[in-house]
C-alpha positions as YAML, in Angstrom:
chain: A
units: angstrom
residues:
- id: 1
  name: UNK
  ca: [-3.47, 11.00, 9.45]
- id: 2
  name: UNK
  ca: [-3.20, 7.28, 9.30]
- id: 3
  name: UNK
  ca: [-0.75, 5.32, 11.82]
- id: 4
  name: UNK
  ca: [2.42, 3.96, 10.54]
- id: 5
  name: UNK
  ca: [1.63, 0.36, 9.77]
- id: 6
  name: UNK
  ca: [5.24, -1.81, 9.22]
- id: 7
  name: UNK
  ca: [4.61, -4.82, 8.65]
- id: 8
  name: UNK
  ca: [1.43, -6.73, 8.65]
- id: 9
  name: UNK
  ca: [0.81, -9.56, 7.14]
- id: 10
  name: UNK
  ca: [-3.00, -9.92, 5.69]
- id: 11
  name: UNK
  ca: [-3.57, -13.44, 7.02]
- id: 12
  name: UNK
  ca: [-3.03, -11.96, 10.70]
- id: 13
  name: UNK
  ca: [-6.30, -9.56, 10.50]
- id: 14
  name: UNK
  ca: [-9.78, -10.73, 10.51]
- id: 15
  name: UNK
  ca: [-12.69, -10.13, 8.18]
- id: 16
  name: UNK
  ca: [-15.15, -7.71, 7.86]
- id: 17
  name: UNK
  ca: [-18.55, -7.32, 5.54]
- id: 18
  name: UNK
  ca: [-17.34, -5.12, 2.77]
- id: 19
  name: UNK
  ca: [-18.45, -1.72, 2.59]
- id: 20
  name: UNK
  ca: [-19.14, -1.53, -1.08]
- id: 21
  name: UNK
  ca: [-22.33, 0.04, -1.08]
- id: 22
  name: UNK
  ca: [-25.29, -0.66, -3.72]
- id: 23
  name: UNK
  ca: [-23.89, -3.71, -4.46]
- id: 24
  name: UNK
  ca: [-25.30, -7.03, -4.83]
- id: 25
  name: UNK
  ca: [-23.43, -10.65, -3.81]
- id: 26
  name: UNK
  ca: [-21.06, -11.24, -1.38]
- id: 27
  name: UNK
  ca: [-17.82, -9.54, -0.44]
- id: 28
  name: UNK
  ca: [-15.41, -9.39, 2.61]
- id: 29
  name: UNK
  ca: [-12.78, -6.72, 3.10]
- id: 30
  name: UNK
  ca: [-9.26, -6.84, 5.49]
- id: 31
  name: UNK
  ca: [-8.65, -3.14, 6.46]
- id: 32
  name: UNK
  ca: [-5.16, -2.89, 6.09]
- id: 33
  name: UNK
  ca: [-5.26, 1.10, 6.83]
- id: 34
  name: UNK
  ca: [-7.60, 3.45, 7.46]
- id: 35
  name: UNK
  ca: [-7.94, 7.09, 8.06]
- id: 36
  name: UNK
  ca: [-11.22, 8.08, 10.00]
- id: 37
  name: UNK
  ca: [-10.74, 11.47, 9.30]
- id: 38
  name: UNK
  ca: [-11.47, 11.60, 5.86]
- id: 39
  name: UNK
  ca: [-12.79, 7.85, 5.07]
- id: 40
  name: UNK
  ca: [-9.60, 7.22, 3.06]
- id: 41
  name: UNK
  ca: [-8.75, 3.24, 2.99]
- id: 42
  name: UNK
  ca: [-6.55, 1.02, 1.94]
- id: 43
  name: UNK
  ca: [-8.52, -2.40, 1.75]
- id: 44
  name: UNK
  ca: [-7.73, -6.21, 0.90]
- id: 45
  name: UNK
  ca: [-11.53, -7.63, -0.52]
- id: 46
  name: UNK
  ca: [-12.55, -10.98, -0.80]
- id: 47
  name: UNK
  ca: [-15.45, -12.42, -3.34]
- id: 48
  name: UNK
  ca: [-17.09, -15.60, -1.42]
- id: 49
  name: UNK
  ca: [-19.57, -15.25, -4.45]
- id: 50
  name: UNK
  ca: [-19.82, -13.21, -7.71]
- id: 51
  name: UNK
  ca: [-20.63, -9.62, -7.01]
- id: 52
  name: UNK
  ca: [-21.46, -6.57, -9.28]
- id: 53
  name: UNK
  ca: [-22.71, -3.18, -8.85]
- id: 54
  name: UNK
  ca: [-24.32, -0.48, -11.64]
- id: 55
  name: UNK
  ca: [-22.95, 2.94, -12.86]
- id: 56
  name: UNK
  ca: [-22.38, 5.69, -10.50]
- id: 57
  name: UNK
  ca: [-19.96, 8.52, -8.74]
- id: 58
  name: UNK
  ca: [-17.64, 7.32, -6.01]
- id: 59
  name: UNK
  ca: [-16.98, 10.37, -3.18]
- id: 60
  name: UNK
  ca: [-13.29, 9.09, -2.99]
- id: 61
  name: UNK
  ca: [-10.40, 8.82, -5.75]
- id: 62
  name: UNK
  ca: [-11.07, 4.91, -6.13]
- id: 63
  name: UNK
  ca: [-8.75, 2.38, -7.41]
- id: 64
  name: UNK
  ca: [-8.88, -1.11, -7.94]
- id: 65
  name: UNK
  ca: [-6.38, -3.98, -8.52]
- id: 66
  name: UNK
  ca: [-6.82, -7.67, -9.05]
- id: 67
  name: UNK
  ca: [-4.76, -10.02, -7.23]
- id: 68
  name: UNK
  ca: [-6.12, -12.77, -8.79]
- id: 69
  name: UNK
  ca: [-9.49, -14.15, -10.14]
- id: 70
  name: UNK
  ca: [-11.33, -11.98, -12.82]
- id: 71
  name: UNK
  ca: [-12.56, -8.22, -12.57]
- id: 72
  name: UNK
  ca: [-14.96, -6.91, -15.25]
- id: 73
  name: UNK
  ca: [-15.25, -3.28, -15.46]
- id: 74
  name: UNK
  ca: [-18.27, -1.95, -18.21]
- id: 75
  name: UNK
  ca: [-17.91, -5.23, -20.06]
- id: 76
  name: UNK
  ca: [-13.91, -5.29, -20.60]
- id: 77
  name: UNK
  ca: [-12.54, -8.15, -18.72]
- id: 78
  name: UNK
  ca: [-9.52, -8.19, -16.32]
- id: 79
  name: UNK
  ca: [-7.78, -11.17, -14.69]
- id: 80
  name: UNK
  ca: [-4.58, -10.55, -11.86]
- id: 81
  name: UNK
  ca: [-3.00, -7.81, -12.76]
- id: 82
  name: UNK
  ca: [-5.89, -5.67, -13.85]
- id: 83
  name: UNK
  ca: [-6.31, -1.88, -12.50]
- id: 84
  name: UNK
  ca: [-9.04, 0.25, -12.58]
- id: 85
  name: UNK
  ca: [-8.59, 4.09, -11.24]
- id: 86
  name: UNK
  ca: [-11.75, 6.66, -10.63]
- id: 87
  name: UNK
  ca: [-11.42, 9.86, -9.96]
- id: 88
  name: UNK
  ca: [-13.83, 11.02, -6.95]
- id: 89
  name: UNK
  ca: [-17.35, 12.93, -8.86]
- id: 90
  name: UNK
  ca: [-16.33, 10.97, -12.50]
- id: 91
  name: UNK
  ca: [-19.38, 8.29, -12.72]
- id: 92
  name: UNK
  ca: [-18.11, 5.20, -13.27]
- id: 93
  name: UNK
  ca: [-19.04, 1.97, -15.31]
- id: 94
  name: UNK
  ca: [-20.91, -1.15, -13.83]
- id: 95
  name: UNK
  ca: [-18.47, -3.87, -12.20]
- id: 96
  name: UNK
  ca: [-19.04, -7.29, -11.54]
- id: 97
  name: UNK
  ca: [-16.21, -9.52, -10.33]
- id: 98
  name: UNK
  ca: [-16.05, -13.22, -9.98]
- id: 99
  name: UNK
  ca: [-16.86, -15.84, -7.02]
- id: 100
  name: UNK
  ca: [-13.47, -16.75, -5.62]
- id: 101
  name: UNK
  ca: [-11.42, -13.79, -6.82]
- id: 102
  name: UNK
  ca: [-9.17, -11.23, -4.68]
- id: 103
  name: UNK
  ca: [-8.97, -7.47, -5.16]
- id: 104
  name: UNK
  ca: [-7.00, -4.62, -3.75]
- id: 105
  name: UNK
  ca: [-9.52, -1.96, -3.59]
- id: 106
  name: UNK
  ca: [-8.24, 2.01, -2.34]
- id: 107
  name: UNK
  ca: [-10.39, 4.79, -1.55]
- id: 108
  name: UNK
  ca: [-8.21, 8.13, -0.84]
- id: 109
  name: UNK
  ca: [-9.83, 11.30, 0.36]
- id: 110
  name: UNK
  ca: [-13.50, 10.10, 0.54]
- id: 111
  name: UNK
  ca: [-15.54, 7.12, 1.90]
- id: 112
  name: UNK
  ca: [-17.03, 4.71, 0.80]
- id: 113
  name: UNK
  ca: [-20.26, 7.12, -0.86]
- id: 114
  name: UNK
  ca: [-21.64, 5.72, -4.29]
- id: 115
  name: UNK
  ca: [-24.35, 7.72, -5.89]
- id: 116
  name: UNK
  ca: [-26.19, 5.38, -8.47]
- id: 117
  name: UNK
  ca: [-26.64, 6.72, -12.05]
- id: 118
  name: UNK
  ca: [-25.54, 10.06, -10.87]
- id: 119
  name: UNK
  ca: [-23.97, 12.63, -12.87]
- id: 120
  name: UNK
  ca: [-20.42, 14.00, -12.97]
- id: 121
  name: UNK
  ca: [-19.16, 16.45, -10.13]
- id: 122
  name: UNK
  ca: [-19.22, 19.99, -11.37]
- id: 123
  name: UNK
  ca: [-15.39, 20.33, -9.90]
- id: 124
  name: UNK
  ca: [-14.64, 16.69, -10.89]
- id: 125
  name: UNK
  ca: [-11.14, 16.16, -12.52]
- id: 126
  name: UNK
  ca: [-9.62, 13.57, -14.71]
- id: 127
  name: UNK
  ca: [-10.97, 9.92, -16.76]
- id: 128
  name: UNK
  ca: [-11.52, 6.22, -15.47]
- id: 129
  name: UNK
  ca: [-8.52, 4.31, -16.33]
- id: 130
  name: UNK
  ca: [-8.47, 1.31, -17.16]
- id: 131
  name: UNK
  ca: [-5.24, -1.02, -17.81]
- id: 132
  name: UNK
  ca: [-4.07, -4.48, -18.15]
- id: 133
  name: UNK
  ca: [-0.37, -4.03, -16.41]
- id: 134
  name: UNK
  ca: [0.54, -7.51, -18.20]
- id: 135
  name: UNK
  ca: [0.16, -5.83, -21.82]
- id: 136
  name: UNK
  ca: [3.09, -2.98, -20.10]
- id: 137
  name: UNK
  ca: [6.75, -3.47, -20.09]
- id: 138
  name: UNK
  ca: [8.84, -2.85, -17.07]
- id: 139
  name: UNK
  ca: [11.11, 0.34, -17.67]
- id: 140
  name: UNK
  ca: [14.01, 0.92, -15.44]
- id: 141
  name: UNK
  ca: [14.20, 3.37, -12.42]
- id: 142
  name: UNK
  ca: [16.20, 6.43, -12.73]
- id: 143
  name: UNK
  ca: [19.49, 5.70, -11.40]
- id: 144
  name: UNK
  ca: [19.84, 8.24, -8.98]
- id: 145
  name: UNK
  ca: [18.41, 6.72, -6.04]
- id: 146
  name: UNK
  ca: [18.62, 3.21, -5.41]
- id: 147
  name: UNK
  ca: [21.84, 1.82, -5.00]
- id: 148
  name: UNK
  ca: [20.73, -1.15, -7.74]
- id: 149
  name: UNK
  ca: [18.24, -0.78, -10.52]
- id: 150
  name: UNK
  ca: [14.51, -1.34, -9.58]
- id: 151
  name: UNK
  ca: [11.67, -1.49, -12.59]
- id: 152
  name: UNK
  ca: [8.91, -0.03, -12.81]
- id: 153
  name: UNK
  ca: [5.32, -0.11, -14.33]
- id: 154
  name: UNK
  ca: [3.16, 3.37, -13.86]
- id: 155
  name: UNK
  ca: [-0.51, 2.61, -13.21]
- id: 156
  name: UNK
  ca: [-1.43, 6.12, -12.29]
- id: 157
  name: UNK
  ca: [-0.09, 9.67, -11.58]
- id: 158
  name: UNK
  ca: [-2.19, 12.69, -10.48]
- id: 159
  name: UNK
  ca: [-0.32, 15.53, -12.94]
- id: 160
  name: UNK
  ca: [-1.19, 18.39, -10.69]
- id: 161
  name: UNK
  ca: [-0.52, 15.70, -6.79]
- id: 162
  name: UNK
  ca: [2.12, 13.60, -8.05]
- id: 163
  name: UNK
  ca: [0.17, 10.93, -6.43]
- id: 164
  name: UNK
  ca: [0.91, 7.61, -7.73]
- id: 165
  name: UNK
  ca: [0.50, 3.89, -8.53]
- id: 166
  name: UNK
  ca: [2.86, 1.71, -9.87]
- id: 167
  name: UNK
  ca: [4.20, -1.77, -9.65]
- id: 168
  name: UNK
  ca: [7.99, -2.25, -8.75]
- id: 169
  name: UNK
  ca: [10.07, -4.95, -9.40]
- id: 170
  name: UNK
  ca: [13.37, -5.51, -7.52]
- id: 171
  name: UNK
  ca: [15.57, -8.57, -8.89]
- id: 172
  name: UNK
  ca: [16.90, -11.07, -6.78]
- id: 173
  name: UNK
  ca: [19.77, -9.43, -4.79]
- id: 174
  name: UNK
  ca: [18.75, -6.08, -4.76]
- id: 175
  name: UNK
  ca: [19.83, -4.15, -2.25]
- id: 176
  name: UNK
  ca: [20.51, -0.84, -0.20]
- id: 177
  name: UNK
  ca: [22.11, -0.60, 3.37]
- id: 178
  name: UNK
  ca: [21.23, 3.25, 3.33]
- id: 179
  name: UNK
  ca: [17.96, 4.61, 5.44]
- id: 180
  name: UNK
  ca: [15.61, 6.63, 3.52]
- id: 181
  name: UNK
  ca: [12.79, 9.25, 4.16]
- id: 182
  name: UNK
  ca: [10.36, 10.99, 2.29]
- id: 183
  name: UNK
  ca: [8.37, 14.15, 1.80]
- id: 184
  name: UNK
  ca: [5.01, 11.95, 0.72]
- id: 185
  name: UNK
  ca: [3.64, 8.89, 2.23]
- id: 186
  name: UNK
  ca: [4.53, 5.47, 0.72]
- id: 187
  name: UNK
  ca: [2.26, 2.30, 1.11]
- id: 188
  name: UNK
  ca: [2.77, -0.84, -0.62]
- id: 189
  name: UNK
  ca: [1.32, -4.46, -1.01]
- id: 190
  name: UNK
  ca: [3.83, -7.27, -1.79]
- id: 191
  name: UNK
  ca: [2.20, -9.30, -4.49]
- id: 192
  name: UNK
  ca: [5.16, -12.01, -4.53]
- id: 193
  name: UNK
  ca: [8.66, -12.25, -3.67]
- id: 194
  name: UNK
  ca: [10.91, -12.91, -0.67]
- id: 195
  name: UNK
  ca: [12.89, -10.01, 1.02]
- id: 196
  name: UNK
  ca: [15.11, -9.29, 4.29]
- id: 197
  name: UNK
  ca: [14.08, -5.69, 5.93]
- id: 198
  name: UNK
  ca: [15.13, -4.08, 9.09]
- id: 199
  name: UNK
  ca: [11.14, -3.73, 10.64]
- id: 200
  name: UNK
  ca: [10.62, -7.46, 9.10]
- id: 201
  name: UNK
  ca: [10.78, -10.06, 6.44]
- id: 202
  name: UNK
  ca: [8.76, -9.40, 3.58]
- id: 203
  name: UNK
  ca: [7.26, -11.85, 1.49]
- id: 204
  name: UNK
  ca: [3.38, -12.22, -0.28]
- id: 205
  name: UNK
  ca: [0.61, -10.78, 1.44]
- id: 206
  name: UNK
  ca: [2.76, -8.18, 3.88]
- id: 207
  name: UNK
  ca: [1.24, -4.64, 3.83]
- id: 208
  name: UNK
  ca: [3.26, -1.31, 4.71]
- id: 209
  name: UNK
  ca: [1.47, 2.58, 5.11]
- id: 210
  name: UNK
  ca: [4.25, 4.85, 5.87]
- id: 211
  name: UNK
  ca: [3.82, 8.00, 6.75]
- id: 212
  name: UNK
  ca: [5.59, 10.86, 5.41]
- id: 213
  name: UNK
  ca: [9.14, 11.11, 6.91]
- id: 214
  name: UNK
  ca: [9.41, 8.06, 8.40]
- id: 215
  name: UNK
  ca: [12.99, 6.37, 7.99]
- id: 216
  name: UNK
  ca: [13.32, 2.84, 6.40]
- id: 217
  name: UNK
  ca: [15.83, 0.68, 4.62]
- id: 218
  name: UNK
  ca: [18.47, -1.89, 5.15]
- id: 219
  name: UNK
  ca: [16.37, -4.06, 2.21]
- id: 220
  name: UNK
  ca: [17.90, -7.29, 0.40]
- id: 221
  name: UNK
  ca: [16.01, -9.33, -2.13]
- id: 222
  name: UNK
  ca: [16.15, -12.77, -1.21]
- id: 223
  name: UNK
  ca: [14.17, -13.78, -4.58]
- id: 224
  name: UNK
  ca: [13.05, -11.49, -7.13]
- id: 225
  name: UNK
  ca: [10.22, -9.32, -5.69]
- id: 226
  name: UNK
  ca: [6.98, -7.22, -7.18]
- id: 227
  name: UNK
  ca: [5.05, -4.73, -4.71]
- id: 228
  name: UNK
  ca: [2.08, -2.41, -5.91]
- id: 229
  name: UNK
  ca: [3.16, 1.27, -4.23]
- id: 230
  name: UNK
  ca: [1.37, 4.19, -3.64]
- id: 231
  name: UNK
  ca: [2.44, 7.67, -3.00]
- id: 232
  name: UNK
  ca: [0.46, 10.96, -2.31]
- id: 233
  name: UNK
  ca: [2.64, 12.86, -3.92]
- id: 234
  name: UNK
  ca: [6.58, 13.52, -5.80]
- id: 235
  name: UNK
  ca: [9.10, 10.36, -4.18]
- id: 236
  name: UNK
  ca: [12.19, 11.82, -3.01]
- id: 237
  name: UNK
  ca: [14.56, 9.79, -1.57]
- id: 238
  name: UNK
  ca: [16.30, 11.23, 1.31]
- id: 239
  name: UNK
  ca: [19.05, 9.54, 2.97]
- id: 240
  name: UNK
  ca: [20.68, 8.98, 6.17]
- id: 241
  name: UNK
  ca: [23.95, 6.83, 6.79]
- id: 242
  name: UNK
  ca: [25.87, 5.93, 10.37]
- id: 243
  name: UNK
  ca: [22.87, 6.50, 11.78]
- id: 244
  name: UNK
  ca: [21.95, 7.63, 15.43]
- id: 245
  name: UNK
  ca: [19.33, 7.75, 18.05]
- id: 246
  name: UNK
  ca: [19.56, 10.25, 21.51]
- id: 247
  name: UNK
  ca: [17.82, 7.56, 23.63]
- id: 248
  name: UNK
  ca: [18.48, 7.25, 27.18]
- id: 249
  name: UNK
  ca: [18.39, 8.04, 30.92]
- id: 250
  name: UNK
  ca: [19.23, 7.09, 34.24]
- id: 251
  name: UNK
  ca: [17.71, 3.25, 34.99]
- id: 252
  name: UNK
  ca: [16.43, 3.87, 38.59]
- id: 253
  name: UNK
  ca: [14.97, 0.62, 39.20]
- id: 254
  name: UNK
  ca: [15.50, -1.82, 36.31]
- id: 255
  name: UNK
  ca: [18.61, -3.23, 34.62]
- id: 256
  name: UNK
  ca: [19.83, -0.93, 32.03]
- id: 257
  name: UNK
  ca: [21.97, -3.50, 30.86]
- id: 258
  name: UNK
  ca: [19.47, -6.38, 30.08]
- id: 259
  name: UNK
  ca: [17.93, -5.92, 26.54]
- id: 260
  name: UNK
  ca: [14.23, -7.23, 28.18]
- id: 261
  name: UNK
  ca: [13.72, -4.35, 30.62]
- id: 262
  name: UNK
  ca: [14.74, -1.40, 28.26]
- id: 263
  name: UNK
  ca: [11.71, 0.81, 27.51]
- id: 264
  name: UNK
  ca: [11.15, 1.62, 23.86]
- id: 265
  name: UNK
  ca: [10.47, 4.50, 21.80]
- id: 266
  name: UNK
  ca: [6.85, 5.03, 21.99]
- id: 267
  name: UNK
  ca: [6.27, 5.89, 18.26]
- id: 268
  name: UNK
  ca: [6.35, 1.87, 17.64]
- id: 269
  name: UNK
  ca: [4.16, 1.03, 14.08]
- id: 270
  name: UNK
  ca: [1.35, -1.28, 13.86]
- id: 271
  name: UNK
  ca: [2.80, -4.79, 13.46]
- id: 272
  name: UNK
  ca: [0.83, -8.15, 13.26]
- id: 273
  name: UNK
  ca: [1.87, -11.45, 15.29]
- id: 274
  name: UNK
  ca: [3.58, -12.86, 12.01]
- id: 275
  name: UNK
  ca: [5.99, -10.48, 11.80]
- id: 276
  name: UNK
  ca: [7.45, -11.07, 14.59]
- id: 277
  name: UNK
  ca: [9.32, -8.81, 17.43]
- id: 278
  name: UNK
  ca: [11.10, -5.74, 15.85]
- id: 279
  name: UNK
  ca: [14.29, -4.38, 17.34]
- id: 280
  name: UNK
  ca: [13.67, -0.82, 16.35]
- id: 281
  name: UNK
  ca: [16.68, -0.75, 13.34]
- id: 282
  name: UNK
  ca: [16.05, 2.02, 11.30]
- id: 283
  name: UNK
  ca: [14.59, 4.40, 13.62]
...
């Protein structure tokens, strides 16, 4: 199980060498979320110089996105907004991606294993995928849900998991006051956009993992806003209004009255310094 991370900014963690092994060049990753169970990872990387690696089988599901720069996968070049998705045991293509560019890079129930010029897992399932989400037109959400339409572009979806990639696009002055769980995890990366939130403000860079049934909301978009979101499995939206929270006790020895000495709830989510202090609306 990873820990609930809400929010980080990127720019607030430091750098580590990338663990992209059998590759040659440079490259730097920012762990945004990890689970050290099962290796799974959701990674910001870095290319000080141009970096490639040769054909093989990744031991995770492994997906890449480019945030900006230029990604080529088996000779068919990507710029920002180029995905690449590999099922784990499917060999994949050679990669080589350019000095000065930034990827989003996942691994999800696997590390980071590479087997060079292997072959294809006997219980392997599913193709590389390979897209360019500029060529894709935004469709609108179903309208159940949402208070105000969101759009979306579909990267990925597991047929038999529901797990799922896909960009979302909220227009300036979305909004819903409502708190919502769900039955799945939900992770996102904010690629551009401004937006008001109850556990912080939101804006490029800013990194969520949310575990399943963890309550959120209270959103307005204070520009128009795109985020690349993840789920590990069917997104149900399940809401709560006039919220409530049994908290309390008898203050023996501190002022129950003065907002500094209350104690907290100790289920608190990994925050970075940029975001600030976090009242606890929405728990």
């Amino acid at each position: 199980m990873r820990a609930h991370v809400e929010l980080i900014h990127e720019d607030d963690y430091i750098w580590h060498v990338g663990e992209l092994p059998y590759g040659e060049g440079k490259v730097r990753e920012r762990r945004l979320s990890v689970d050290e169970e099962d290796g799974s990872s959701s990674l910001s990387l870095d290319f000080p110089a141009d970096w490639g690696r040769g054909g093989g089988v990744p031991h995770a599901n492994t997906e890449f996105y480019v945030v900006s720069g230029s990604l080529s996968y088996g000779g068919t070049e990507l710029g920002a907004g180029g995905y690449v998705q590999v099922p784990k045991g499917v060999p994949m293509d050679w990669i080589k991606v350019r000095e000065g560019s930034r990827v989003l890079h996942w691994r999800e129930y696997g590390d980071c294993g590479f087997d060079p010029d292997a072959r294809r897992w006997a219980d392997a399932v599913g193709e590389v995928t390979v897209l360019d989400s500029n060529r894709m037109e935004w469709t609108e959400a179903p309208s159940v849900g949402p208070l105000t339409p969101l759009y979306i572009k579909l990267l990925h979806r597991d047929p038999k998991t529901g797990f799922y990639t896909r960009l979302i696009r909220a227009k300036k002055g979305w909004t819903d006051h409502r708190l919502a769980h769900h039955p799945c995890y939900e992770e996102f990366y904010t690629l551009g956009g401004k937006m008001a939130y109850n556990f912080g403000d939101i804006d490029d860079g800013t990194y969520c993992f949310r575990p399943a049934g963890v309550k959120h909301g209270h959103f307005i978009a204070e520009t128009d806003i795109d985020w690349i979101i993840r789920s590990d499995g069917e997104l149900i939206n399940w809401y709560t209004t006039e919220e409530w929270v049994k908290w309390g006790g008898h203050a023996e020895n501190y002022d129950d009255h003065n907002h500094d000495h209350l104690p907290v709830i100790s289920t608190l989510p990994v925050r970075s310094r940029s975001r600030g202090a976090w009242t606890g609306d929405g728990m």
